Structure formats: C-alpha cells, structure tokens
PDB file of N, CA and C in Angstrom:
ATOM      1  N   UNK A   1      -5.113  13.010   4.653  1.00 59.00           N
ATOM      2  CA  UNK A   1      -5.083  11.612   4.980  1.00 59.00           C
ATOM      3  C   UNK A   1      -4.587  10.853   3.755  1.00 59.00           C
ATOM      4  N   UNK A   2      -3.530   9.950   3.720  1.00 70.00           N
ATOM      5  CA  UNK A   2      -2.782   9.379   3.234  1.00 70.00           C
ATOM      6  C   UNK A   2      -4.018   8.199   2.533  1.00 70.00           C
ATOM      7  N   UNK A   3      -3.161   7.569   2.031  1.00 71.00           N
ATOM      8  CA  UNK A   3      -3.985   6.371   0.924  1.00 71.00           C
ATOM      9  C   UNK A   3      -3.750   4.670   2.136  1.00 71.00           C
ATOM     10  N   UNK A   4      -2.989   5.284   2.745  1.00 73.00           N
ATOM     11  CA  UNK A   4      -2.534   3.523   3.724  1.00 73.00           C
ATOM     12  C   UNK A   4      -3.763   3.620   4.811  1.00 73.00           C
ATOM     13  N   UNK A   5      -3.875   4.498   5.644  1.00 81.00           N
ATOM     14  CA  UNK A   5      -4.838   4.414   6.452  1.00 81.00           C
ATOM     15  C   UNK A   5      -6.211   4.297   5.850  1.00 81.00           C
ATOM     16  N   UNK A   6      -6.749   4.890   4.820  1.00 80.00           N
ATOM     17  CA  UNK A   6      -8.511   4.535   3.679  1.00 80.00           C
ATOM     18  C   UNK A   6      -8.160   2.714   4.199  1.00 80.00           C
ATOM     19  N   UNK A   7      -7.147   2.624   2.980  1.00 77.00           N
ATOM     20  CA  UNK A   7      -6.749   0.883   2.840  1.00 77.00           C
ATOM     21  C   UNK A   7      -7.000   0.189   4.062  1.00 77.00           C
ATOM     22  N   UNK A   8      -6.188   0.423   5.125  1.00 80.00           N
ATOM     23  CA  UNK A   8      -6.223  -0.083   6.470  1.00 80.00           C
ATOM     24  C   UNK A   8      -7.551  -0.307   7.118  1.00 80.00           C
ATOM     25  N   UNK A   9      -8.245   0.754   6.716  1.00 86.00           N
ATOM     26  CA  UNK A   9      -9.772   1.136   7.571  1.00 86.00           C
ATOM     27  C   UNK A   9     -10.740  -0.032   6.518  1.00 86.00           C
ATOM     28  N   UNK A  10     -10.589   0.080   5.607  1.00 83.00           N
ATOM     29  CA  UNK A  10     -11.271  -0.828   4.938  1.00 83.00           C
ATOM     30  C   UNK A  10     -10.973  -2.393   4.712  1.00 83.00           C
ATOM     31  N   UNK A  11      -9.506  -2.566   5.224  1.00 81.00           N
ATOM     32  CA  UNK A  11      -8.908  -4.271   5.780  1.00 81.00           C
ATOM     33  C   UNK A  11      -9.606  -4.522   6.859  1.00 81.00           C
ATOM     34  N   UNK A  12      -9.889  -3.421   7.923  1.00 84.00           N
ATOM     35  CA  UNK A  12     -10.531  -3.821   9.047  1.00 84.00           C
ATOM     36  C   UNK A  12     -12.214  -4.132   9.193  1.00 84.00           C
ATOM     37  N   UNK A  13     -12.748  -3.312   8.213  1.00 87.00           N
ATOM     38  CA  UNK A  13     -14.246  -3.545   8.013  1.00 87.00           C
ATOM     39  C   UNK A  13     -14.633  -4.981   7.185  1.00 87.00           C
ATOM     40  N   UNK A  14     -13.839  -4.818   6.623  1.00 83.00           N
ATOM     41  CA  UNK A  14     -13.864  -6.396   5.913  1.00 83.00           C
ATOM     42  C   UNK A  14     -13.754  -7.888   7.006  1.00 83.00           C
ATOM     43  N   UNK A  15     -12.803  -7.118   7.324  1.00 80.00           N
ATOM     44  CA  UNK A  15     -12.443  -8.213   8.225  1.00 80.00           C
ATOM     45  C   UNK A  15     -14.009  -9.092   9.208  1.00 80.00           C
ATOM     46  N   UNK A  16     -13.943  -7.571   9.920  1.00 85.00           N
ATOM     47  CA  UNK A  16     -15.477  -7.517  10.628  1.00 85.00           C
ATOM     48  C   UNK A  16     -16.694  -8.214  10.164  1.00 85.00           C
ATOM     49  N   UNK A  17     -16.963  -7.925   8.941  1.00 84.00           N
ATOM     50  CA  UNK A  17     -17.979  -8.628   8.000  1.00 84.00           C
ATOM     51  C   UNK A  17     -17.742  -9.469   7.491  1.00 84.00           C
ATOM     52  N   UNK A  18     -16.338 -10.258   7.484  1.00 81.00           N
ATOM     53  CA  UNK A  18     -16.072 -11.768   7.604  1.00 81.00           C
ATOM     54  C   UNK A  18     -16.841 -12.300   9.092  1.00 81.00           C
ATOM     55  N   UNK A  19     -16.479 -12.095   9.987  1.00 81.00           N
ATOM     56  CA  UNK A  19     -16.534 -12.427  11.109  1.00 81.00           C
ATOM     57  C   UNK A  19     -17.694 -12.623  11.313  1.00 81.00           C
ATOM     58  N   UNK A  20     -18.857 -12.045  11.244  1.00 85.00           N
ATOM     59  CA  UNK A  20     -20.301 -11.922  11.455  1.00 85.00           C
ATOM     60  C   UNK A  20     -20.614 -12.728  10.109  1.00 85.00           C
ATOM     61  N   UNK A  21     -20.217 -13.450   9.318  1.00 82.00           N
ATOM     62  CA  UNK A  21     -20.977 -14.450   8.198  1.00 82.00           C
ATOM     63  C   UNK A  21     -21.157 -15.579   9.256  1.00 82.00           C
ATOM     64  N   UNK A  22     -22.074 -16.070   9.502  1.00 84.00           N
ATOM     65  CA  UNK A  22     -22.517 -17.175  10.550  1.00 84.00           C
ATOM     66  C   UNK A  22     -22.275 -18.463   9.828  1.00 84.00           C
ATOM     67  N   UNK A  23     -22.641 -18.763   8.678  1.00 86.00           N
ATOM     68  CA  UNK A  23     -22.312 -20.118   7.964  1.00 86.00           C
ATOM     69  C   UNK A  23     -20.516 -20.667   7.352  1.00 86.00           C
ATOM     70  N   UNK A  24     -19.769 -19.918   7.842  1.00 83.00           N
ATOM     71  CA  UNK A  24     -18.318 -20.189   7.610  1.00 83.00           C
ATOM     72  C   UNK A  24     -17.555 -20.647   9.091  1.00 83.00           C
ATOM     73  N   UNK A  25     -16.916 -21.442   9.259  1.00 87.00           N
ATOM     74  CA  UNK A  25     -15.994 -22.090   9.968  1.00 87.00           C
ATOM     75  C   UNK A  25     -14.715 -21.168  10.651  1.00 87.00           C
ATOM     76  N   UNK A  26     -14.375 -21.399  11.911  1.00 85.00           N
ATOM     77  CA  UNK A  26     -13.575 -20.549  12.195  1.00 85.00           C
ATOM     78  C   UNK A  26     -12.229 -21.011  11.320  1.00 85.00           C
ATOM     79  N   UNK A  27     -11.850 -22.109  11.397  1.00 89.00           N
ATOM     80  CA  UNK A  27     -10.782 -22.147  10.627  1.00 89.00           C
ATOM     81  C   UNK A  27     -10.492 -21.264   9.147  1.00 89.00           C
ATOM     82  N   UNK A  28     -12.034 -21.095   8.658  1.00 86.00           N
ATOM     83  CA  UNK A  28     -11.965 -20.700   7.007  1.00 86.00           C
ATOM     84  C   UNK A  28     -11.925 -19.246   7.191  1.00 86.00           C
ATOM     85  N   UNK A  29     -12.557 -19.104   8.162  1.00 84.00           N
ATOM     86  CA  UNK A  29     -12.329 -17.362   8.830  1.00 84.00           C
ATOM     87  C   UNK A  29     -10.718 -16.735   9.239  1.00 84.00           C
ATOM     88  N   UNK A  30      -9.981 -17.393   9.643  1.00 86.00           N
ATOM     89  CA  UNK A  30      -9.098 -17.222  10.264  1.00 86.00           C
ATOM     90  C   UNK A  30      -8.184 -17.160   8.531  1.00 86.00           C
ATOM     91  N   UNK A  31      -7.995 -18.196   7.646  1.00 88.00           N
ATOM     92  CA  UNK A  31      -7.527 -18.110   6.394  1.00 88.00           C
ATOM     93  C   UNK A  31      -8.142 -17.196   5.695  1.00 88.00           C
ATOM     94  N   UNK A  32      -9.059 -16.592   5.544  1.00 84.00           N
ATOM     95  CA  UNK A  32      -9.424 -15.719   4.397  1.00 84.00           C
ATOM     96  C   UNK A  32      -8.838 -14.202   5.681  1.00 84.00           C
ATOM     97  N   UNK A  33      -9.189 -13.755   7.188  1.00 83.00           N
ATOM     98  CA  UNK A  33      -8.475 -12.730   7.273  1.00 83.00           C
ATOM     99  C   UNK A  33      -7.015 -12.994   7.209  1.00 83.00           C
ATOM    100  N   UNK A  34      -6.093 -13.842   7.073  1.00 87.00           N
ATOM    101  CA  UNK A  34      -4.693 -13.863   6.960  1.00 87.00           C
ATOM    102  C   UNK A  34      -4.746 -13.569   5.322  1.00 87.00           C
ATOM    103  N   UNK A  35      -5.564 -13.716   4.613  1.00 87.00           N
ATOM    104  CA  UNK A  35      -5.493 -13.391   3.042  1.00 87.00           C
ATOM    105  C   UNK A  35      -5.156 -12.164   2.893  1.00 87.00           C
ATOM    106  N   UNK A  36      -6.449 -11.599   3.482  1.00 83.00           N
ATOM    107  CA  UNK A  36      -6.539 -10.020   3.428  1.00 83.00           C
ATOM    108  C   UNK A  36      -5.601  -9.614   4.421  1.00 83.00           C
ATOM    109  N   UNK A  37      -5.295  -9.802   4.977  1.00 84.00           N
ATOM    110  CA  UNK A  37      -3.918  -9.219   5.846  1.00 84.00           C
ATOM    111  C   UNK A  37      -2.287  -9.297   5.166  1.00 84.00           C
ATOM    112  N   UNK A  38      -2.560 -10.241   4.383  1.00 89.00           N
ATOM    113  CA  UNK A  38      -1.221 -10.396   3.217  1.00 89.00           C
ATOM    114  C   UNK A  38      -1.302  -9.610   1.991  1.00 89.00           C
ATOM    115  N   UNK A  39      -2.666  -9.516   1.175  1.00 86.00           N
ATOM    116  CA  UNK A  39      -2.891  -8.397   0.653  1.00 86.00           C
ATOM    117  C   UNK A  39      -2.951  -6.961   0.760  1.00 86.00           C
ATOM    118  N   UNK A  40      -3.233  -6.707   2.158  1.00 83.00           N
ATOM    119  CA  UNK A  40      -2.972  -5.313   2.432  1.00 83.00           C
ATOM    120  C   UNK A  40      -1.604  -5.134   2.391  1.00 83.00           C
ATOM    121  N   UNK A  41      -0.488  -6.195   3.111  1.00 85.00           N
ATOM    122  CA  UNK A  41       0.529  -5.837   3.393  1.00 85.00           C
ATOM    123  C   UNK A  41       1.593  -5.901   2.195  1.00 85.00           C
ATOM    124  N   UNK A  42       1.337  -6.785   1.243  1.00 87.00           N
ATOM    125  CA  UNK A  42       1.607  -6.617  -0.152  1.00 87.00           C
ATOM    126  C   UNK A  42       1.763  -4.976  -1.143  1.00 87.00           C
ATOM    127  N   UNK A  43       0.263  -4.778  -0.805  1.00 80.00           N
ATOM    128  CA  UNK A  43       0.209  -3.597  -1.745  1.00 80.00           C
ATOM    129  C   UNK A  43       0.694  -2.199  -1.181  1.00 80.00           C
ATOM    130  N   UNK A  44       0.675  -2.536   0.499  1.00 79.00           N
ATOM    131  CA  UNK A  44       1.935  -1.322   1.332  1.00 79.00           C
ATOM    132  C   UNK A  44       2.847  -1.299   0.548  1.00 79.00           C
ATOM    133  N   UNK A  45       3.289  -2.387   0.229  1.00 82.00           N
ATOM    134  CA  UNK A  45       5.047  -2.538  -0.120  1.00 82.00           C
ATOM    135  C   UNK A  45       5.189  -2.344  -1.117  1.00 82.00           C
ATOM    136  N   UNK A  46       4.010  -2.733  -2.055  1.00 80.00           N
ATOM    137  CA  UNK A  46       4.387  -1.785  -3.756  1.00 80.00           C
ATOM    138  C   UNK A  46       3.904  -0.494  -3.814  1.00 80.00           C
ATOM    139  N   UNK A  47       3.276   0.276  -2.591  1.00 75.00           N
ATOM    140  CA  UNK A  47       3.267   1.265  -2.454  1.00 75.00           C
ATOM    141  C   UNK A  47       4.336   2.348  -2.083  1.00 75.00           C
ATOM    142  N   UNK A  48       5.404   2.036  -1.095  1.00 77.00           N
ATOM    143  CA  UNK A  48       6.580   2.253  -0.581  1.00 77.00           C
ATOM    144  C   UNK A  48       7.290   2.414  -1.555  1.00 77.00           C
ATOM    145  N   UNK A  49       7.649   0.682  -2.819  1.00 78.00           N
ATOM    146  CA  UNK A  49       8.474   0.573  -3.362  1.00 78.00           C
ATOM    147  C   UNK A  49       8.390   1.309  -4.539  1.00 78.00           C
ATOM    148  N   UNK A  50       6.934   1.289  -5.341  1.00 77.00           N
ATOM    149  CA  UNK A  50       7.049   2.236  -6.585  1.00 77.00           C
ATOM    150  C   UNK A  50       6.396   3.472  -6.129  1.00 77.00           C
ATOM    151  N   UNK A  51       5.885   4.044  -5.102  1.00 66.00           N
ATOM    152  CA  UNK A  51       4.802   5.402  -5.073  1.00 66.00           C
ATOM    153  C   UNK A  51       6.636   6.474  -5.036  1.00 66.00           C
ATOM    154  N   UNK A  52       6.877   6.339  -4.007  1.00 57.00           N
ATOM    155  CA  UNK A  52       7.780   7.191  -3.628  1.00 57.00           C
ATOM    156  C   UNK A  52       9.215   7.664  -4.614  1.00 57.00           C
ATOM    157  N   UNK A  53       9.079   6.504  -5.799  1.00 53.00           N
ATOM    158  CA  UNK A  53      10.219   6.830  -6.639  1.00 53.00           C
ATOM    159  C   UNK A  53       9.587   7.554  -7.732  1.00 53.00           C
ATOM    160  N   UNK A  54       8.438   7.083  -8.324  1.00 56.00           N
ATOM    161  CA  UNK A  54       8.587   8.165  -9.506  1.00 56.00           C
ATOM    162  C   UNK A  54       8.203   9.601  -9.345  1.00 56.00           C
ATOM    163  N   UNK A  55       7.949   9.884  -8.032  1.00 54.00           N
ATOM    164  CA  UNK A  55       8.101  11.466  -7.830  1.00 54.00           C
ATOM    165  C   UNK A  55       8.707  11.976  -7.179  1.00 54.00           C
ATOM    166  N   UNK A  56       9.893  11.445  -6.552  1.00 54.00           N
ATOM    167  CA  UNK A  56      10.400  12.186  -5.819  1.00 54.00           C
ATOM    168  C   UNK A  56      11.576  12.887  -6.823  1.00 54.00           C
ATOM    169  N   UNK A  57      11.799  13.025  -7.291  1.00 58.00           N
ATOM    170  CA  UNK A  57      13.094  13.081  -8.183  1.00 58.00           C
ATOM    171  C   UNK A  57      12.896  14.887  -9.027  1.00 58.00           C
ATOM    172  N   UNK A  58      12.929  15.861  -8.588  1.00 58.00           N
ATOM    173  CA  UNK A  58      12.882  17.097  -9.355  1.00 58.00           C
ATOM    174  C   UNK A  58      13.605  17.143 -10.567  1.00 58.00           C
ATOM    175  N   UNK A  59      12.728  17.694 -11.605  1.00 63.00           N
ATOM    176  CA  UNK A  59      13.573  17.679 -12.846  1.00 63.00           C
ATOM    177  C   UNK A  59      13.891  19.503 -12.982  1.00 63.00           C
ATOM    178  N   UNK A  60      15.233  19.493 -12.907  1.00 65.00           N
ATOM    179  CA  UNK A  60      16.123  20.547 -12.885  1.00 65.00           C
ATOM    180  C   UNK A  60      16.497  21.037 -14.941  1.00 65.00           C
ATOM    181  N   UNK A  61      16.535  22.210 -14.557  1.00 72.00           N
ATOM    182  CA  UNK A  61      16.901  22.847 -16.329  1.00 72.00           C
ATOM    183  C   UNK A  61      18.213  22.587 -16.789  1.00 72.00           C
ATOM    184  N   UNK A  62      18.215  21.995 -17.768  1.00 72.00           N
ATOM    185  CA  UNK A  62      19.769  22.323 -17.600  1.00 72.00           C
ATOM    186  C   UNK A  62      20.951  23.920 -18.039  1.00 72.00           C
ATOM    187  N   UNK A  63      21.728  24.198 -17.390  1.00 73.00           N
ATOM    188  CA  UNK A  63      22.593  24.715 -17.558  1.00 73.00           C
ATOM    189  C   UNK A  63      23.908  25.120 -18.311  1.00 73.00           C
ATOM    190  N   UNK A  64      23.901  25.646 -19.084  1.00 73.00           N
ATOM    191  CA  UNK A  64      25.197  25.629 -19.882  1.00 73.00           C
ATOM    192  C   UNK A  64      26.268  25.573 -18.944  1.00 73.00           C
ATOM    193  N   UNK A  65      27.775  25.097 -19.068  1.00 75.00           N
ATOM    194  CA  UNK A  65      29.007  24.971 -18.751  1.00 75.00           C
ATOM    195  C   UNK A  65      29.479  26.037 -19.060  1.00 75.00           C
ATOM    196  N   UNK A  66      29.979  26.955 -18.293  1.00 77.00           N
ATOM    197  CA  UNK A  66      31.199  27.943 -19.106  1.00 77.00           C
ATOM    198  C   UNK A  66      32.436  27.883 -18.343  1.00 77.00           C
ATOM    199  N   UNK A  67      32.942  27.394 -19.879  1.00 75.00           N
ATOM    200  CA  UNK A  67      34.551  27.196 -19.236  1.00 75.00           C
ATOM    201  C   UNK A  67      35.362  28.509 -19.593  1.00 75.00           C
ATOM    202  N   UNK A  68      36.439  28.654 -18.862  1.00 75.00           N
ATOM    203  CA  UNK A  68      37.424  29.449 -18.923  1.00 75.00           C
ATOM    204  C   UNK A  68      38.588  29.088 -19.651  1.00 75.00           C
ATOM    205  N   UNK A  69      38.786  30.063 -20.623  1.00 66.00           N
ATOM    206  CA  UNK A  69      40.372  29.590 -21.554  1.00 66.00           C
ATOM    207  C   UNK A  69      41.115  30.654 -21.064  1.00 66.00           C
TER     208      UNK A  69
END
C-alpha cells in the first residue's frame, strides 16, 4: 500500500471529526474541509512531481570507448 491512499484515509477521518465538532458553523466546516482537501491535493502533486524523479533514473557504470584505428 502506497503512501496516497494512508494520506487519503486520514483526509477522510479528519474530515469526519470535523463534522461531528457540534460548536462550529456549517459554513466554517465546509472552509476548513476545502482546506484539507487542498492540502491533500497539494502534497499529491509534490509527491508525483518530486517522489518519482529522484529515483527513477538507474545509475549505469561507465564504459570505456574502444575505437578502431
């Protein structure tokens, strides 16, 4: 199991336990899960953008050239 779905599962529990605070306003509810819904979707994208580059790249030996005269 990947690191996006943990993240995901835990945007959603949060969420939940926003929801059930009885002394907050739906409006203030509705802005703090669009928070966390921009934050999750944020750190997808620096996940995408930097996870996948600094390892994908095999570092190969190098090889001598032999040329022919």
């Amino acid at each position: 199991m990947g690191i996006i779905p943990l993240v995901l599962i835990t945007v959603i529990i949060a969420i939940f336990v926003l929801i059930k605070i009885p002394n907050l306003t739906l409006t203030r509810k509705v802005i703090i899960a669009a928070a966390i819904l921009m934050l999750f979707f944020i750190g997808v994208a620096y996940i995408f953008i930097t996870g996948f580059e600094s390892g994908g790249r095999p570092n190969l030996e190098e090889t001598p050239i032999i040329q022919k005269e």
